[in-house]
Short mmCIF file of C-alpha atoms and ligand atoms in Angstrom, two decimals:
data_model
loop_
_atom_site.label_atom_id
_atom_site.label_comp_id
_atom_site.label_asym_id
_atom_site.label_seq_id
_atom_site.Cartn_x
_atom_site.Cartn_y
_atom_site.Cartn_z
CA MET A 1 0.00 0.00 0.00
CA ALA A 2 2.79 2.43 0.99
CA HIS A 3 4.55 1.48 -2.22
CA LYS A 4 1.44 2.28 -4.26
CA ILE A 5 1.07 5.66 -2.54
CA SER A 6 4.66 6.61 -3.31
CA ARG A 7 4.21 5.48 -6.92
CA ILE A 8 1.09 7.65 -7.26
CA THR A 9 2.78 10.58 -5.54
CA SER A 10 5.72 10.39 -7.88
CA LEU A 11 3.42 10.28 -10.93
CA LEU A 12 1.44 13.25 -9.65
CA SER A 13 4.58 15.26 -8.97
CA GLU A 14 5.17 15.22 -12.72
CA ILE A 15 2.11 17.46 -13.14
CA LYS A 16 3.00 21.15 -13.04
CA HIS A 17 0.63 23.95 -12.17
CA PRO A 18 0.66 26.20 -15.25
CA GLU A 19 0.60 29.39 -13.20
CA THR A 20 3.65 28.80 -11.02
CA GLY A 21 5.45 25.97 -12.82
CA ASN A 22 5.68 24.04 -9.54
CA ASP A 23 4.34 20.50 -9.26
CA ILE A 24 0.94 19.89 -7.68
CA VAL A 25 2.33 17.68 -4.88
CA SER A 26 4.81 20.20 -3.54
CA LEU A 27 2.19 22.95 -3.90
CA GLY A 28 0.03 20.99 -1.43
CA ILE A 29 -2.81 20.60 -3.95
CA VAL A 30 -2.89 16.82 -3.53
CA GLN A 31 -4.29 15.86 -0.14
CA ASN A 32 -5.91 12.89 1.62
CA LEU A 33 -4.41 10.45 -0.86
CA ARG A 34 -5.64 6.88 -0.34
CA ALA A 35 -4.91 3.83 -2.41
CA GLU A 36 -7.14 0.78 -2.03
CA ASP A 37 -7.41 -2.32 -4.18
CA LYS A 38 -10.49 -1.04 -5.97
CA PHE A 39 -10.06 2.73 -5.84
CA ILE A 40 -7.65 5.60 -5.50
CA ALA A 41 -9.08 8.60 -3.67
CA MET A 42 -7.69 12.07 -3.18
CA SER A 43 -8.70 15.66 -2.66
CA LEU A 44 -7.30 18.36 -4.89
CA VAL A 45 -7.30 21.57 -2.90
CA PHE A 46 -7.07 24.79 -4.93
CA LYS A 47 -6.87 28.47 -4.12
CA PRO A 48 -10.29 30.18 -4.17
CA ASN A 49 -9.87 31.63 -7.68
CA ASP A 50 -7.61 29.08 -9.31
CA ALA A 51 -8.45 28.94 -13.02
CA PHE A 52 -6.83 25.56 -13.61
CA VAL A 53 -9.06 23.30 -11.50
CA ALA A 54 -10.58 21.41 -14.43
CA SER A 55 -7.36 21.06 -16.40
CA ILE A 56 -5.39 19.78 -13.43
CA LYS A 57 -8.12 17.32 -12.50
CA LYS A 58 -8.03 16.04 -16.07
CA ALA A 59 -4.23 15.83 -16.01
CA VAL A 60 -4.42 13.72 -12.82
CA GLU A 61 -6.88 11.33 -14.46
CA GLU A 62 -4.79 11.05 -17.60
CA LYS A 63 -1.66 10.39 -15.56
CA LEU A 64 -3.14 7.65 -13.37
CA LYS A 65 -5.61 5.85 -15.65
CA PRO A 66 -3.03 4.17 -17.91
CA VAL A 67 -0.97 2.99 -14.91
CA PHE A 68 -3.96 1.79 -12.84
CA PRO A 69 -6.52 0.86 -15.53
CA ASP A 70 -8.76 -1.30 -13.31
CA VAL A 71 -8.97 1.06 -10.39
CA GLU A 72 -11.70 3.64 -9.91
CA LEU A 73 -10.44 7.21 -9.45
CA ARG A 74 -12.26 9.30 -6.87
CA ILE A 75 -11.09 12.87 -7.12
CA LEU A 76 -12.72 15.56 -5.05
CA ASP A 77 -11.82 19.13 -5.98
CA LEU A 78 -12.04 21.67 -3.21
CA ARG A 79 -11.41 25.41 -2.96
CA LYS A 80 -9.36 26.50 -0.04
CA GLN A 81 -11.50 28.99 1.82
CA SER A 82 -9.72 32.22 2.48
CA PRO A 83 -9.84 32.67 6.25
CA LYS A 84 -11.20 36.19 5.83
CA ALA A 85 -13.99 35.14 3.49
CA SER A 86 -15.29 32.48 5.82
CA LYS A 87 -14.43 31.91 9.43
CA LYS A 88 -16.54 28.80 9.38
CA GLU A 89 -15.42 25.74 7.51
CA TYR A 90 -11.99 24.30 7.97
CA PRO A 91 -10.74 23.56 4.46
CA VAL A 92 -9.74 19.91 4.63
CA LEU A 93 -9.81 17.61 7.61
CA GLN A 94 -6.85 15.32 7.91
CA ILE A 95 -8.28 12.17 9.48
CA LYS A 96 -6.76 8.78 8.76
CA ASN A 97 -9.83 6.60 9.31
CA ILE A 98 -13.47 7.64 9.54
CA LEU A 99 -15.70 4.79 10.67
CA ALA A 100 -19.49 4.90 10.81
CA ILE A 101 -21.14 2.71 13.45
CA ALA A 102 -24.57 1.69 12.20
CA SER A 103 -27.41 -0.65 13.12
CA GLY A 104 -30.63 -1.78 11.53
CA LYS A 105 -32.70 -0.70 14.51
CA GLY A 106 -32.44 1.02 17.87
CA GLY A 107 -31.53 -0.60 21.15
CA VAL A 108 -29.07 -3.19 19.83
CA GLY A 109 -26.12 -1.54 21.61
CA LYS A 110 -24.71 0.63 18.80
CA SER A 111 -23.77 3.52 21.12
CA THR A 112 -22.34 1.15 23.71
CA VAL A 113 -20.13 -0.35 21.02
CA ALA A 114 -19.12 3.07 19.64
CA VAL A 115 -18.06 4.36 23.07
CA ASN A 116 -16.12 1.26 24.06
CA LEU A 117 -14.36 0.92 20.71
CA ALA A 118 -13.38 4.61 20.83
CA VAL A 119 -11.93 4.26 24.33
CA ALA A 120 -10.18 1.00 23.36
CA LEU A 121 -8.57 2.71 20.33
CA ALA A 122 -7.44 5.61 22.54
CA GLN A 123 -5.99 3.07 25.01
CA ARG A 124 -3.94 1.67 22.14
CA GLY A 125 -2.42 5.09 21.60
CA PHE A 126 -4.50 6.19 18.60
CA ASN A 127 -5.64 9.80 18.46
CA THR A 128 -9.37 9.10 18.54
CA GLY A 129 -12.56 11.14 18.16
CA LEU A 130 -16.19 10.16 18.63
CA LEU A 131 -19.07 12.00 16.98
CA ASP A 132 -22.50 11.21 18.35
CA ALA A 133 -24.81 11.75 15.39
CA ASP A 134 -27.73 9.78 16.82
CA VAL A 135 -30.48 12.35 16.40
CA TYR A 136 -33.09 10.15 18.05
CA GLY A 137 -31.48 10.12 21.45
CA PRO A 138 -27.87 11.14 21.81
CA SER A 139 -26.74 8.82 24.60
CA ILE A 140 -22.97 9.15 24.36
CA PRO A 141 -22.67 12.10 26.79
CA THR A 142 -24.24 9.88 29.49
CA MET A 143 -22.11 6.86 28.57
CA LEU A 144 -18.95 8.97 28.89
CA GLY A 145 -20.16 10.68 32.07
CA MET A 146 -20.20 14.12 30.49
CA ASP A 147 -23.86 15.16 30.37
CA ASP A 148 -23.03 18.69 31.45
CA ALA A 149 -20.15 19.25 29.05
CA ARG A 150 -20.39 22.32 26.84
CA PRO A 151 -17.77 22.50 24.10
CA ALA A 152 -15.85 25.76 23.65
CA MET A 153 -14.76 27.43 20.42
CA VAL A 154 -11.12 27.34 19.43
CA GLU A 155 -9.28 29.28 16.73
CA LYS A 156 -7.15 27.31 14.31
CA ASP A 157 -5.44 28.79 11.25
CA GLY A 158 -7.88 31.69 11.31
CA PHE A 159 -10.97 29.47 11.53
CA GLU A 160 -13.28 29.33 14.50
CA LEU A 161 -13.99 25.71 15.30
CA ILE A 162 -15.98 23.80 17.90
CA ASP A 163 -13.47 22.07 20.17
CA PRO A 164 -14.45 18.48 21.05
CA VAL A 165 -14.53 17.66 24.76
CA GLU A 166 -12.00 15.06 25.84
CA LYS A 167 -12.76 12.19 28.21
CA PHE A 168 -10.89 8.91 28.73
CA GLY A 169 -8.56 10.02 25.94
CA VAL A 170 -11.41 10.36 23.40
CA LYS A 171 -12.34 13.68 21.80
CA CYS A 172 -16.11 13.82 21.68
CA LEU A 173 -18.91 15.90 20.23
CA SER A 174 -22.60 15.10 20.53
CA LEU A 175 -25.85 16.75 19.54
CA GLY A 176 -26.65 16.14 23.20
CA PHE A 177 -24.20 18.93 24.16
CA PHE A 178 -26.31 21.46 22.31
CA VAL A 179 -29.89 20.53 23.24
CA SER A 180 -31.60 19.42 26.39
CA PRO A 181 -32.56 15.71 26.35
CA ASN A 182 -36.24 16.61 26.09
CA ASP A 183 -35.70 18.62 22.91
CA ALA A 184 -33.80 15.92 21.05
CA VAL A 185 -36.94 15.09 19.13
CA ILE A 186 -36.69 18.37 17.16
CA TRP A 187 -33.56 17.12 15.43
CA ARG A 188 -35.12 15.77 12.28
CA GLY A 189 -34.70 16.50 8.59
CA PRO A 190 -32.86 19.70 7.68
CA ALA A 191 -32.30 20.79 11.30
CA ALA A 192 -30.58 17.52 12.07
CA THR A 193 -28.44 17.42 8.96
CA GLY A 194 -27.49 21.09 9.38
CA ALA A 195 -26.34 20.48 12.94
CA ILE A 196 -24.45 17.36 11.93
CA LYS A 197 -22.69 19.22 9.13
CA GLN A 198 -21.51 21.77 11.65
CA LEU A 199 -20.22 19.09 13.99
CA ILE A 200 -18.26 17.62 11.09
CA LYS A 201 -17.02 20.63 9.18
CA GLN A 202 -16.69 23.31 11.83
CA SER A 203 -15.08 21.23 14.52
CA ASN A 204 -11.51 20.66 15.52
CA TRP A 205 -11.11 17.03 14.40
CA ASP A 206 -7.96 17.63 12.44
CA GLY A 207 -5.11 15.17 12.90
CA LEU A 208 -7.13 12.21 14.21
CA ASP A 209 -6.15 8.60 13.54
CA PHE A 210 -9.75 7.48 14.03
CA LEU A 211 -13.06 9.31 13.98
CA LEU A 212 -15.95 7.06 15.00
CA ILE A 213 -19.45 8.22 14.14
CA ASP A 214 -22.42 6.86 16.05
CA LEU A 215 -25.16 7.04 13.40
CA PRO A 216 -28.89 6.98 14.09
CA PRO A 217 -30.43 3.50 13.69
CA GLY A 218 -31.76 2.46 10.29
CA THR A 219 -31.22 4.52 7.16
CA GLY A 220 -31.99 8.17 6.52
CA ASP A 221 -30.94 11.80 5.98
CA VAL A 222 -28.09 11.75 8.46
CA HIS A 223 -26.48 8.80 6.69
CA LEU A 224 -26.62 10.62 3.37
CA THR A 225 -25.18 13.78 4.92
CA MET A 226 -22.27 11.77 6.29
CA VAL A 227 -21.30 10.33 2.95
CA GLN A 228 -21.70 13.70 1.23
CA GLU A 229 -19.65 15.60 3.78
CA LEU A 230 -16.96 13.07 4.65
CA GLU A 231 -14.95 10.38 2.99
CA LEU A 232 -15.96 7.47 5.16
CA THR A 233 -13.32 4.76 5.37
CA ALA A 234 -15.79 2.05 6.31
CA ALA A 235 -18.93 1.19 8.23
CA LEU A 236 -19.35 -1.25 11.12
CA ILE A 237 -22.74 -2.82 11.67
CA VAL A 238 -23.91 -3.74 15.15
CA THR A 239 -26.58 -6.42 15.47
CA THR A 240 -28.12 -8.81 17.93
CA PRO A 241 -28.10 -12.50 16.97
CA GLN A 242 -31.81 -13.18 16.34
CA LYS A 243 -32.82 -14.56 12.95
CA VAL A 244 -35.24 -11.64 12.49
CA ALA A 245 -32.32 -9.17 12.72
CA LEU A 246 -30.79 -10.54 9.52
CA ALA A 247 -33.15 -8.52 7.29
CA ASP A 248 -32.09 -5.31 9.12
CA VAL A 249 -28.43 -6.16 8.67
CA VAL A 250 -28.89 -6.87 4.98
CA ARG A 251 -30.71 -3.55 4.55
CA GLY A 252 -27.84 -1.72 6.28
CA VAL A 253 -25.22 -3.49 4.21
CA ASN A 254 -27.10 -2.72 1.00
CA MET A 255 -27.35 0.95 1.92
CA PHE A 256 -23.58 1.24 2.30
CA ARG A 257 -22.98 -0.80 -0.84
CA ASN A 258 -25.43 1.29 -2.89
CA LYS A 259 -23.53 2.87 -5.79
CA ASP A 260 -24.28 6.43 -4.62
CA ILE A 261 -22.94 5.71 -1.15
CA ASN A 262 -20.30 3.11 -1.88
CA VAL A 263 -18.73 2.72 1.55
CA PRO A 264 -17.11 -0.63 2.41
CA VAL A 265 -18.51 -2.47 5.42
CA ALA A 266 -15.50 -3.47 7.54
CA GLY A 267 -17.37 -5.89 9.74
CA LEU A 268 -20.33 -7.03 11.80
CA ILE A 269 -20.36 -6.87 15.58
CA GLU A 270 -22.69 -9.24 17.36
CA ASN A 271 -23.95 -7.75 20.62
CA MET A 272 -25.87 -9.63 23.32
CA ALA A 273 -24.46 -12.82 21.77
CA TRP A 274 -25.23 -14.74 24.95
CA PHE A 275 -26.16 -14.00 28.56
CA THR A 276 -23.71 -14.63 31.37
CA PRO A 277 -24.84 -14.03 34.96
CA ALA A 278 -22.27 -12.37 37.24
CA GLU A 279 -22.48 -15.23 39.76
CA LEU A 280 -21.87 -17.92 37.08
CA PRO A 281 -19.18 -16.35 34.87
CA ASP A 282 -18.51 -19.60 32.97
CA ASN A 283 -22.11 -20.13 31.92
CA LYS A 284 -23.42 -18.96 28.58
CA TYR A 285 -27.13 -18.82 27.82
CA TYR A 286 -27.93 -18.23 24.16
CA ILE A 287 -31.23 -16.52 24.77
CA PHE A 288 -31.39 -14.89 21.32
CA GLY A 289 -30.09 -17.99 19.51
CA LYS A 290 -26.59 -19.31 18.91
CA ASP A 291 -24.17 -18.29 16.14
CA GLY A 292 -26.57 -15.73 14.66
CA GLY A 293 -23.66 -13.37 13.95
CA LYS A 294 -21.67 -16.10 12.23
CA GLN A 295 -24.61 -16.93 10.00
CA MET A 296 -25.12 -13.26 9.11
CA ALA A 297 -21.43 -12.97 8.29
CA ASP A 298 -21.72 -16.01 6.02
CA GLU A 299 -24.80 -14.67 4.27
CA THR A 300 -23.45 -11.15 3.70
CA GLY A 301 -19.81 -12.05 3.14
CA ILE A 302 -18.78 -9.51 5.78
CA PRO A 303 -16.36 -10.53 8.54
CA LEU A 304 -17.65 -10.96 12.07
CA LEU A 305 -15.29 -8.82 14.16
CA GLY A 306 -16.47 -10.07 17.51
CA GLU A 307 -19.20 -11.12 19.91
CA ILE A 308 -20.14 -9.20 23.02
CA PRO A 309 -22.04 -10.96 25.80
CA LEU A 310 -25.13 -9.60 27.52
CA VAL A 311 -23.85 -8.82 31.00
CA GLN A 312 -25.37 -6.61 33.62
CA SER A 313 -22.08 -4.83 34.29
CA LEU A 314 -22.00 -3.48 30.73
CA ARG A 315 -25.38 -1.81 31.16
CA GLU A 316 -24.32 -0.49 34.56
CA SER A 317 -21.06 0.96 33.24
CA GLY A 318 -22.98 2.72 30.46
CA ASP A 319 -25.36 4.27 32.95
CA ALA A 320 -22.49 5.22 35.27
CA GLY A 321 -20.57 6.95 32.48
CA VAL A 322 -17.46 4.79 32.85
CA PRO A 323 -17.00 2.63 29.73
CA ALA A 324 -16.63 -1.08 30.49
CA VAL A 325 -13.46 -1.36 28.40
CA LEU A 326 -11.60 0.59 31.07
CA GLY A 327 -12.03 -2.44 33.35
CA ASN A 328 -11.34 -6.13 33.01
CA GLU A 329 -14.78 -7.74 32.81
CA ILE A 330 -15.49 -10.19 29.98
CA SER A 331 -17.10 -7.46 27.91
CA ALA A 332 -13.88 -5.41 28.09
CA CYS A 333 -11.94 -8.31 26.59
CA ALA A 334 -14.56 -8.62 23.85
CA PHE A 335 -14.15 -4.95 22.87
CA ARG A 336 -10.34 -5.24 22.83
CA GLN A 337 -10.60 -8.30 20.61
CA ILE A 338 -12.86 -6.39 18.21
CA VAL A 339 -10.29 -3.59 17.98
CA ASP A 340 -7.57 -6.16 17.22
CA ASN A 341 -9.70 -7.62 14.44
CA LEU A 342 -10.70 -4.21 13.11
CA LEU A 343 -7.06 -3.16 12.81
CA GLN A 344 -6.49 -6.20 10.56
CA GLN A 345 -9.05 -5.05 8.00
CA PRO A 346 -7.50 -3.98 4.71
CA MET A 347 -9.08 -0.52 4.50
CA ILE A 348 -7.77 0.60 7.90
CA ILE A 349 -4.75 2.89 7.85
CA LYS A 350 -2.59 2.43 10.96
P1 ADP B 1 -28.42 1.75 20.62
O1 ADP B 1 -27.34 2.77 20.49
O2 ADP B 1 -28.31 0.66 19.59
O3 ADP B 1 -29.78 2.31 20.71
P2 ADP B 1 -27.43 1.41 23.33
O4 ADP B 1 -25.97 1.26 23.17
O5 ADP B 1 -27.95 2.74 23.76
O6 ADP B 1 -28.18 0.95 22.00
O7 ADP B 1 -27.91 0.27 24.32
C1 ADP B 1 -29.25 0.19 24.79
C2 ADP B 1 -29.20 -0.25 26.24
O8 ADP B 1 -28.74 -1.59 26.32
C3 ADP B 1 -28.27 0.56 27.13
O9 ADP B 1 -28.84 0.71 28.39
C4 ADP B 1 -27.01 -0.29 27.21
O10 ADP B 1 -26.28 -0.08 28.42
C5 ADP B 1 -27.60 -1.69 27.16
N1 ADP B 1 -26.69 -2.66 26.55
C6 ADP B 1 -26.16 -2.63 25.32
N2 ADP B 1 -25.41 -3.72 25.09
C7 ADP B 1 -25.44 -4.47 26.23
C8 ADP B 1 -24.86 -5.72 26.64
N3 ADP B 1 -24.10 -6.42 25.81
N4 ADP B 1 -25.10 -6.14 27.90
C9 ADP B 1 -25.89 -5.44 28.74
N5 ADP B 1 -26.48 -4.28 28.41
C10 ADP B 1 -26.27 -3.79 27.17
#
């Protein structure tokens, strides 16, 4: 992969900007370069009134196509905002991996998974952010014990950005920081997507290794906003093991695979895979059925990254605002195992 990137970079550095005669790599026009098996993605970032946007984009395509004929080129051209013209949007976010955490329906433990995976990634030394985009009931502030947090503004390179609040090593923003729990219901349609856009584009996420996004359950406006505003690296789908959940999982997978969305699904996470009572830690009761996650993985062709048991302590730690992965209960081991497996997936940049 690194070899491919350097090959692409060297090809691109043969393209000169007609105005200055310097190459587009050293001018900083090429950003966010990613090379996957099936696609090469990059942003081309131009000055606000650059007249050569179209011709340079074309030159990039003509340079890469013959060398990588079977690979899709995804080129996003962006205008650098002059700080004076707009104090709002930061031009390009440098984030290595942006992962959406999704589920077919509510209550399957999507937020619990998002919080614990974020903390586990931070424990491993990754610079990690968590965006709670669940418009139906932002629960992450409670799960991180920060219900009263109010993010401040910070100035960066002349832009005013919302500064995520840090807890347990994770930088976090949630719609819940901006509305009272009783008002959450107003976050629908344009109001919701507008707020989410702000939390993405006008926030200080720059430089993260991982940004995890806790999506609302199901499919909808917020999902579309995410793919329009961000280059998602991959999605993770959280499910419970029942047979009836398979249809929800398939719907979620199809949404991400839809040609207009086109985000790879990095894996399934089976939550509430079995019940283990605290007083009988070696006993497993498969109350929602056994191996449901494995079967879903087989049917969808998506890897099963891990299984999390239904244990009372996990619910309690969520309510107490201290993520279970900080401890050593069985659920903590399950989350660490999922992170290990996630880091093995081909689209993840370490
Ligand atoms: P979602 O985000 O999918 O709506 P949540 O993560 O908010 O789901 O979980 C719903 C409730 O179930 C929370 O109270 C949470 O603590 C609890 N919960 C989730 N997963 C487990 C589990 N494996 N064991 C025990 N309780 C769980």
